[in-house]
Amino acid sequence: MIFKIAKFQIAVLLICLFSPIIADARIDYTIVPRLSIEGRYSDNYYNREKDYDLGKFKDDALLMTVSPGILLSLITRDTTLDLDYSLNSRGYFIEREDDRFEYFNQRGSGIFRANLSRDFSILLRDEIIKDEEITLIDETLTREERRLEYIRNIGGGGLIYRYGEGREASVDYLLTIIDYFNNIVDDNKRHDFKGHILHSFNMRNNFDISYRHSIVDYKRLNEPGQVGRDDLYEDEIRGKYMYNFTPRFSSGLNYGYVEVHYDEPLGMPPIDYHVHDAAIESIYSISRYLITDGRIGLFLREVYGMDNGNEDARDKGLIYRAGIKYTYPSFTGMTAYEGGYGSNYINPERLEYYNYWRLSGDLTYRFMRDALMLTGHGYYMVNRYPDSPNSRRDHIWNAGGGISYRIIDWLLFSLEYNHTARNSNIQGLHYVENTYLARFTISYKYSTIGKEREQKERIRDGTKRGEE
């Protein structure tokens, strides 16, 4: 598996490295070395559920990270290549277990963009991660399995064709490979094929349609010596039409259809999900800085295959959203109230589908010429899982914020706080976590971009003085 990942990564990076040289002899570059020192404290490191009535306690943990890294950008007339690498040295101390341990993780990525012609452009990307902490939190794992050594590789590319103003067509492919160094999960793969067309008929009429086909293949160890396999196939098509009544008001229709098929869900018969949704949505600019949006529609879900191939479940409901956003050079804020349905077809608890409503908001405030920035966010959400035993219902709170201050050009200091809590009607599923973070980041940017322009300006100024 590691060899397969390495071959794919090497092939992509070789293409990225040599293409700019072939395309253009003139190469500008930007180098940004950096060093980050971070302390993170969590009062529920393992993300374990907590039942207050039974007196279960959480696991406090302090994580210290020293992370050197470097970014290299190569730029020609028609191409850009970004290479990024970071090495993290981490040390943990878990209070209740009186446990200390250290480990390293690595992350490297490459992104290549090129304009093949005036109308065609291409993008290639590859990212490889070797870690023991599941910072991306794989949904196939339970909460207590967060520290597992793994390699994750994400690679793919896309092609964009522009055939007029406001008109383009694109195709994309993304491959995600996850290899765990244990027998819990192995050889996880996900293939995503996407196509998208955006067409502007005129100043008032806009239309876009997209299609996605996903293939997911993973294994999970259920009992000692017994491997459960889930193969999932998902197709999604979405279309949207918008009409601009005035420069400040636009409205339109959108429709989506999702079909999901489980090939072998943990030894059970195959299951098929079919979900339709349709809605009317509008956007209105109250002023230059204030924008509102709204959406109202219906969804219909059908499940087949859970009862001898007959229709097993049918559910319908409303899709809705009302939001407002304020944008100013120094301040950005938004709030929204929305609801409908959601899906998460790959998770250890088999909670594929849920109804929800959510109230959320966030804000960002910059001052002192962007040297000081304040942020805040929060939401309250209710999820209902109609297919789960006892009709599970979760209430989730989240709130947090941060402050960052650029002390000097190359030194940034940040403080962050985040609180998450979940209450459920199922006993033992209560969950609370508070996270505190402090970080110093040292970075320095050196670039040849602009130096030629400065030189030309000096020559031009000298020529003008000579003419005078």
Coordinates of C-alpha atoms in Angstrom, one line a residue:
M1 CA 0.0 0.0 0.0
I2 CA 2.8 2.4 0.9
F3 CA 4.5 1.7 -2.4
K4 CA 1.3 2.3 -4.3
I5 CA 0.9 5.7 -2.6
A6 CA 4.5 6.6 -3.2
K7 CA 4.3 5.8 -7.0
F8 CA 1.2 8.0 -7.4
Q9 CA 2.8 10.8 -5.5
I10 CA 6.1 10.7 -7.3
A11 CA 4.4 10.6 -10.7
V12 CA 2.3 13.7 -9.9
L13 CA 5.2 15.6 -8.4
L14 CA 7.5 14.9 -11.4
I15 CA 4.9 16.2 -13.8
C16 CA 4.5 19.3 -11.6
L17 CA 8.2 19.9 -11.3
F18 CA 9.2 19.6 -15.0
S19 CA 6.1 21.2 -16.6
P20 CA 6.9 24.8 -15.5
I21 CA 10.5 24.4 -16.9
I22 CA 9.2 23.2 -20.2
A23 CA 6.5 25.8 -20.4
D24 CA 8.6 28.8 -19.8
A25 CA 12.3 29.5 -19.2
R26 CA 11.6 32.4 -16.9
I27 CA 10.7 31.2 -13.4
D28 CA 9.9 33.4 -10.4
Y29 CA 9.8 31.8 -7.0
T30 CA 8.6 32.5 -3.4
I31 CA 10.1 30.8 -0.4
V32 CA 8.3 30.9 3.0
P33 CA 10.1 29.0 5.9
R34 CA 8.1 28.9 9.1
L35 CA 8.2 27.6 12.6
S36 CA 5.1 27.1 14.8
I37 CA 5.1 26.4 18.6
E38 CA 1.7 25.4 19.9
G39 CA 0.1 24.3 23.2
R40 CA -3.3 22.7 23.1
Y41 CA -5.3 21.6 26.2
S42 CA -8.4 19.5 26.0
D43 CA -10.5 18.3 28.8
N44 CA -11.8 15.3 26.7
Y45 CA -8.9 14.2 24.6
Y46 CA -10.4 10.8 23.5
N47 CA -13.8 12.4 22.7
R48 CA -15.5 9.9 24.9
E49 CA -19.2 10.2 25.7
K50 CA -19.9 11.1 29.2
D51 CA -22.9 10.0 31.3
Y52 CA -23.1 12.4 34.2
D53 CA -25.5 10.2 36.1
L54 CA -23.0 7.3 36.1
G55 CA -20.2 9.6 37.2
K56 CA -17.9 8.9 34.2
F57 CA -15.1 11.4 33.8
K58 CA -13.2 12.7 30.9
D59 CA -9.5 12.4 30.0
D60 CA -7.7 15.7 30.3
A61 CA -4.7 16.1 28.0
L62 CA -2.0 18.7 27.1
L63 CA -0.5 18.5 23.6
M64 CA 2.7 20.5 22.8
T65 CA 3.7 20.7 19.1
V66 CA 6.8 22.2 17.5
S67 CA 6.3 22.3 13.7
P68 CA 8.9 23.5 11.3
G69 CA 7.8 23.8 7.6
I70 CA 8.5 25.4 4.3
L71 CA 6.5 26.6 1.3
L72 CA 8.0 26.9 -2.2
S73 CA 6.1 28.4 -5.0
L74 CA 7.4 28.4 -8.6
I75 CA 5.6 30.7 -11.0
T76 CA 6.0 31.2 -14.8
R77 CA 3.8 33.0 -17.3
D78 CA 1.2 30.3 -17.5
T79 CA 2.0 27.9 -14.6
T80 CA 2.1 27.8 -10.9
L81 CA 3.6 25.1 -8.6
D82 CA 3.1 25.2 -4.8
L83 CA 5.1 22.7 -2.7
D84 CA 4.6 22.6 1.0
Y85 CA 6.1 20.4 3.7
S86 CA 5.8 20.3 7.5
L87 CA 7.2 18.1 10.3
N88 CA 5.4 18.1 13.6
S89 CA 7.0 17.0 16.8
R90 CA 4.3 16.3 19.4
G91 CA 4.3 15.4 23.0
Y92 CA 1.2 14.4 25.1
F93 CA 0.5 14.3 28.8
I94 CA -2.8 12.6 29.8
E95 CA -3.7 13.6 33.3
R96 CA -5.9 10.7 34.5
E97 CA -3.8 8.0 32.9
D98 CA -0.6 9.7 34.0
D99 CA 0.7 8.8 30.5
R100 CA 3.3 10.6 28.5
F101 CA 4.2 9.9 24.9
E102 CA 5.8 11.6 21.9
Y103 CA 5.7 11.1 18.2
F104 CA 6.3 12.8 14.8
N105 CA 4.0 13.4 11.9
Q106 CA 4.7 14.6 8.4
R107 CA 2.6 16.4 5.8
G108 CA 3.6 17.2 2.2
S109 CA 1.6 18.6 -0.6
G110 CA 1.9 19.7 -4.2
I111 CA -0.5 21.8 -6.3
F112 CA 0.1 22.5 -10.0
R113 CA -1.9 24.9 -12.1
A114 CA -1.4 25.6 -15.8
N115 CA -3.1 27.5 -18.6
L116 CA -2.8 25.2 -21.6
S117 CA -4.4 27.8 -23.8
R118 CA -6.6 30.8 -23.5
D119 CA -9.6 28.5 -22.9
F120 CA -8.1 25.5 -21.2
S121 CA -6.5 25.1 -17.8
I122 CA -5.5 22.2 -15.7
L123 CA -5.0 21.5 -12.0
L124 CA -3.1 18.6 -10.4
R125 CA -2.8 18.1 -6.7
D126 CA -1.3 15.5 -4.3
E127 CA -1.1 15.5 -0.5
I128 CA 0.4 12.8 1.7
I129 CA 0.1 12.6 5.5
K130 CA 1.8 10.2 7.9
D131 CA 0.4 10.6 11.4
E132 CA -0.7 8.9 14.5
E133 CA -3.4 11.4 15.5
I134 CA -6.5 11.3 13.3
T135 CA -6.8 15.0 12.9
L136 CA -9.0 14.6 9.9
I137 CA -11.1 12.1 12.0
D138 CA -11.9 9.1 9.8
E139 CA -15.6 8.4 10.1
T140 CA -15.1 4.6 10.1
L141 CA -13.5 4.8 13.5
T142 CA -15.1 5.0 16.9
R143 CA -14.2 7.9 19.3
E144 CA -11.8 5.9 21.3
E145 CA -9.7 4.9 18.3
R146 CA -8.3 8.4 17.5
R147 CA -4.6 7.5 18.0
L148 CA -3.8 5.1 15.2
E149 CA -0.7 5.3 12.9
Y150 CA -1.8 5.8 9.3
I151 CA -0.8 7.1 5.9
R152 CA -3.4 9.1 4.0
N153 CA -2.8 10.1 0.3
I154 CA -5.1 12.5 -1.5
G155 CA -4.4 13.0 -5.2
G156 CA -6.2 14.0 -8.4
G157 CA -6.7 16.7 -10.9
G158 CA -9.2 18.6 -13.1
L159 CA -9.6 20.2 -16.5
I160 CA -11.5 23.5 -17.0
Y161 CA -12.7 24.7 -20.4
R162 CA -14.0 28.3 -20.7
Y163 CA -16.2 28.9 -23.8
G164 CA -17.3 32.4 -23.1
E165 CA -17.9 35.0 -20.5
G166 CA -19.6 33.3 -17.5
R167 CA -19.5 29.9 -19.3
E168 CA -17.3 27.0 -18.4
A169 CA -17.2 23.2 -18.2
S170 CA -15.0 21.2 -15.9
V171 CA -14.2 17.6 -15.0
D172 CA -12.4 16.4 -11.8
Y173 CA -11.1 13.2 -10.3
L174 CA -10.0 12.7 -6.7
L175 CA -8.5 9.5 -5.2
T176 CA -8.2 9.2 -1.4
I177 CA -6.2 6.2 0.0
I178 CA -5.9 5.5 3.7
D179 CA -3.7 2.8 5.1
Y180 CA -3.8 2.1 8.9
F181 CA -0.9 0.2 10.6
N182 CA -3.3 -2.2 12.4
N183 CA -6.1 -4.6 11.7
I184 CA -9.0 -2.3 12.5
V185 CA -9.2 -0.5 9.2
D186 CA -7.2 -1.4 6.1
D187 CA -6.9 -0.4 2.4
N188 CA -9.5 2.3 2.5
K189 CA -10.1 3.9 -0.9
R190 CA -12.5 6.5 -2.2
H191 CA -12.9 7.6 -5.9
D192 CA -14.7 10.8 -6.7
F193 CA -15.6 11.7 -10.3
K194 CA -17.2 15.1 -10.9
G195 CA -18.5 17.1 -13.8
H196 CA -19.8 20.6 -13.8
I197 CA -21.2 23.1 -16.4
L198 CA -21.8 26.7 -15.7
H199 CA -23.7 28.7 -18.4
S200 CA -24.7 32.3 -18.4
F201 CA -27.3 32.9 -21.1
N202 CA -27.2 36.7 -20.6
M203 CA -26.9 39.2 -17.8
R204 CA -30.1 37.9 -16.2
N205 CA -30.2 34.2 -16.8
N206 CA -27.7 31.8 -15.2
F207 CA -27.7 28.0 -15.1
D208 CA -25.4 25.4 -13.7
I209 CA -25.5 21.6 -13.4
S210 CA -23.2 19.1 -11.7
Y211 CA -22.8 15.4 -11.4
R212 CA -20.8 13.3 -9.0
H213 CA -20.1 9.6 -8.8
S214 CA -18.3 8.2 -5.8
I215 CA -17.0 4.7 -5.0
V216 CA -16.0 4.0 -1.4
D217 CA -14.3 0.7 -0.4
Y218 CA -13.2 0.1 3.2
K219 CA -12.8 -2.7 5.7
R220 CA -13.5 -2.7 9.4
L221 CA -12.7 -5.4 12.1
N222 CA -16.0 -6.2 13.9
E223 CA -15.0 -9.2 16.0
P224 CA -11.6 -10.7 16.5
G225 CA -10.7 -12.5 13.2
Q226 CA -13.9 -11.2 11.4
V227 CA -13.7 -8.4 8.9
G228 CA -16.8 -6.5 7.8
R229 CA -16.7 -4.9 4.4
D230 CA -18.6 -1.9 3.2
D231 CA -18.7 -1.0 -0.5
L232 CA -20.7 2.2 -1.2
Y233 CA -21.7 3.7 -4.5
E234 CA -23.1 7.2 -4.6
D235 CA -24.5 9.3 -7.4
E236 CA -25.6 12.9 -7.1
I237 CA -26.9 15.3 -9.7
R238 CA -27.8 18.9 -9.0
G239 CA -29.1 21.7 -11.2
K240 CA -29.7 25.4 -10.5
Y241 CA -31.3 28.2 -12.4
M242 CA -31.1 31.8 -11.2
Y243 CA -32.8 34.9 -12.7
N244 CA -31.4 38.4 -11.9
F245 CA -34.5 40.6 -11.6
T246 CA -32.4 43.6 -10.6
P247 CA -28.7 44.1 -9.8
R248 CA -29.7 43.7 -6.1
F249 CA -32.2 40.9 -6.3
S250 CA -32.1 37.4 -7.9
S251 CA -34.2 34.3 -7.4
G252 CA -34.3 30.8 -8.9
L253 CA -34.9 27.1 -8.6
N254 CA -32.6 24.2 -7.7
Y255 CA -33.1 20.5 -7.7
G256 CA -31.0 17.6 -6.4
Y257 CA -31.2 13.8 -6.6
V258 CA -28.9 11.5 -4.6
E259 CA -28.8 7.7 -4.9
V260 CA -26.7 5.6 -2.5
H261 CA -26.2 1.9 -2.8
Y262 CA -24.5 -0.3 -0.1
D263 CA -23.1 -3.4 -1.7
E264 CA -22.3 -5.4 1.5
P265 CA -23.0 -3.3 4.6
L266 CA -21.5 -5.4 7.4
G267 CA -23.0 -8.7 6.2
M268 CA -26.5 -7.2 5.8
P269 CA -28.6 -7.3 2.5
P270 CA -27.8 -4.4 0.1
I271 CA -29.6 -1.1 0.9
D272 CA -30.5 1.7 -1.6
Y273 CA -31.2 5.3 -0.6
H274 CA -33.0 7.7 -2.9
V275 CA -33.4 11.4 -1.9
H276 CA -35.0 14.1 -4.0
D277 CA -35.0 17.8 -3.0
A278 CA -36.3 20.9 -4.7
A279 CA -36.3 24.5 -3.5
I280 CA -36.8 28.1 -4.4
E281 CA -34.0 30.4 -3.3
S282 CA -33.4 34.2 -3.4
I283 CA -30.6 36.6 -2.7
Y284 CA -31.2 40.3 -1.9
S285 CA -28.6 43.0 -1.4
I286 CA -30.1 45.5 1.1
S287 CA -27.0 47.7 0.7
R288 CA -23.4 47.6 -0.4
Y289 CA -22.5 45.8 2.9
L290 CA -25.6 43.9 3.8
I291 CA -26.8 40.8 1.9
T292 CA -29.7 38.4 2.8
D293 CA -30.5 35.0 1.4
G294 CA -33.4 32.6 1.8
R295 CA -34.5 29.1 0.7
I296 CA -37.7 27.1 1.0
G297 CA -38.4 23.7 -0.5
L298 CA -39.3 20.0 0.1
F299 CA -37.3 16.7 0.2
L300 CA -38.4 13.1 -0.2
R301 CA -36.4 10.1 1.0
E302 CA -37.0 6.5 0.1
V303 CA -35.1 3.4 1.4
Y304 CA -35.2 0.0 -0.3
G305 CA -33.6 -3.3 0.4
M306 CA -33.9 -3.6 4.2
D307 CA -37.1 -5.8 4.0
N308 CA -36.8 -8.3 1.2
G309 CA -36.3 -5.7 -1.4
N310 CA -39.6 -3.9 -0.6
E311 CA -39.8 -0.2 0.3
D312 CA -38.7 0.0 3.9
A313 CA -38.9 3.6 4.8
R314 CA -40.2 6.9 3.4
D315 CA -39.7 10.3 4.8
K316 CA -40.4 13.8 3.7
G317 CA -40.1 17.3 5.1
L318 CA -39.1 20.9 4.5
I319 CA -35.8 22.5 3.4
Y320 CA -35.4 26.0 4.6
R321 CA -32.9 28.7 5.3
A322 CA -32.9 32.4 6.2
G323 CA -29.5 34.2 6.4
I324 CA -28.0 37.6 6.6
K325 CA -24.4 38.7 6.1
Y326 CA -22.7 42.0 6.8
T327 CA -19.3 42.7 5.1
Y328 CA -17.2 45.7 5.8
P329 CA -13.4 46.2 5.3
S330 CA -12.8 45.7 9.0
F331 CA -15.8 43.6 10.1
T332 CA -17.6 40.5 8.8
G333 CA -20.5 38.9 10.4
M334 CA -23.3 36.4 9.5
T335 CA -26.1 34.5 11.1
A336 CA -28.4 31.9 9.6
Y337 CA -31.4 29.7 10.6
E338 CA -31.7 26.6 8.5
G339 CA -33.1 23.0 8.4
G340 CA -33.7 20.0 6.3
Y341 CA -31.9 16.7 6.0
G342 CA -28.3 15.5 6.1
S343 CA -26.5 12.3 5.4
N344 CA -23.3 10.6 6.7
Y345 CA -23.3 7.2 5.1
I346 CA -19.9 6.0 6.5
N347 CA -19.8 6.0 10.3
P348 CA -19.4 3.4 13.0
E349 CA -22.9 4.0 14.4
R350 CA -24.7 3.4 11.1
L351 CA -26.5 6.7 11.4
E352 CA -26.8 7.3 7.6
Y353 CA -29.5 9.9 7.5
Y354 CA -30.9 12.6 9.8
N355 CA -33.3 15.6 10.0
Y356 CA -31.9 18.7 11.5
W357 CA -32.4 22.4 12.2
R358 CA -29.6 24.8 13.1
L359 CA -29.1 28.3 14.3
S360 CA -25.5 29.6 13.7
G361 CA -23.4 32.7 13.5
D362 CA -19.8 33.9 13.2
L363 CA -17.9 37.2 13.1
T364 CA -14.5 38.5 12.3
Y365 CA -13.1 41.9 13.3
R366 CA -9.8 43.4 12.1
F367 CA -8.2 46.6 13.3
M368 CA -4.8 48.2 13.8
R369 CA -4.2 47.7 10.0
D370 CA -5.1 44.0 10.3
A371 CA -2.4 43.4 12.9
L372 CA -5.0 42.4 15.4
M373 CA -8.0 40.1 14.6
L374 CA -10.8 38.9 16.7
T375 CA -13.1 35.9 15.7
G376 CA -16.1 34.3 17.2
H377 CA -18.5 31.5 16.1
G378 CA -21.3 29.4 17.5
Y379 CA -24.3 27.2 16.7
Y380 CA -27.1 25.3 18.2
M381 CA -28.3 22.2 16.3
V382 CA -30.9 19.5 16.8
N383 CA -30.4 16.2 14.9
R384 CA -33.1 13.5 14.6
Y385 CA -32.3 10.0 13.3
P386 CA -35.5 8.4 12.3
D387 CA -33.9 5.0 11.4
S388 CA -32.1 4.6 14.7
P389 CA -33.3 2.6 17.7
N390 CA -35.5 4.6 20.0
S391 CA -35.6 7.5 17.5
R392 CA -32.4 9.1 18.6
R393 CA -32.4 12.8 19.0
D394 CA -29.2 14.9 19.7
H395 CA -28.9 18.5 20.9
I396 CA -25.5 20.0 20.0
W397 CA -24.0 23.3 21.2
N398 CA -20.8 24.8 19.9
A399 CA -19.2 28.1 20.8
G400 CA -15.7 29.5 20.4
G401 CA -13.5 32.4 19.5
G402 CA -10.0 33.6 19.1
I403 CA -7.6 36.5 19.0
S404 CA -4.5 36.8 16.9
Y405 CA -1.9 39.6 17.0
R406 CA 0.9 40.1 14.5
I407 CA 3.6 41.4 16.9
I408 CA 6.0 42.1 14.1
D409 CA 6.0 41.2 10.4
W410 CA 7.4 37.8 10.9
L411 CA 5.9 36.9 14.3
L412 CA 2.2 36.0 15.0
F413 CA 0.6 35.1 18.3
S414 CA -2.8 33.4 18.5
L415 CA -5.2 32.3 21.3
E416 CA -8.3 30.1 20.6
Y417 CA -11.1 28.5 22.7
N418 CA -13.8 26.1 21.6
H419 CA -16.6 24.4 23.5
T420 CA -18.7 21.5 22.2
A421 CA -21.5 19.7 24.1
R422 CA -24.0 17.1 23.0
N423 CA -27.1 15.9 24.9
S424 CA -29.0 12.9 23.6
N425 CA -32.2 11.1 24.5
I426 CA -30.1 7.9 24.5
Q427 CA -28.4 7.3 27.8
G428 CA -24.6 7.4 27.8
L429 CA -24.3 9.5 24.6
H430 CA -23.7 12.9 26.4
Y431 CA -20.5 14.5 25.4
V432 CA -18.6 17.7 26.4
E433 CA -15.2 19.0 25.4
N434 CA -13.4 22.3 26.0
T435 CA -10.3 23.1 24.1
Y436 CA -7.8 25.9 24.7
L437 CA -4.9 26.7 22.3
A438 CA -2.0 29.1 22.3
R439 CA 0.4 29.4 19.3
F440 CA 3.4 31.4 18.2
T441 CA 4.2 31.3 14.4
I442 CA 7.5 32.6 13.0
S443 CA 7.6 33.0 9.2
Y444 CA 9.7 34.9 6.6
K445 CA 8.8 35.4 3.0
Y446 CA 11.3 35.9 0.2
S447 CA 10.1 36.3 -3.3
T448 CA 11.5 37.3 -6.7
I449 CA 8.0 38.4 -7.8
G450 CA 8.0 42.1 -8.2
K451 CA 11.8 42.5 -8.2
E452 CA 11.9 42.7 -12.0
R453 CA 9.0 45.2 -11.9
E454 CA 11.0 47.3 -9.4
Q455 CA 14.1 47.1 -11.6
K456 CA 12.0 48.2 -14.6
E457 CA 10.6 51.1 -12.6
R458 CA 14.1 52.2 -11.6
I459 CA 15.3 52.0 -15.3
R460 CA 12.2 54.0 -16.3
D461 CA 12.7 56.6 -13.6
G462 CA 16.4 56.9 -14.6
T463 CA 15.4 57.3 -18.3
K464 CA 12.9 60.0 -17.4
R465 CA 15.5 61.9 -15.4
G466 CA 18.0 61.5 -18.3
E467 CA 15.4 62.9 -20.7
E468 CA 14.7 65.8 -18.4

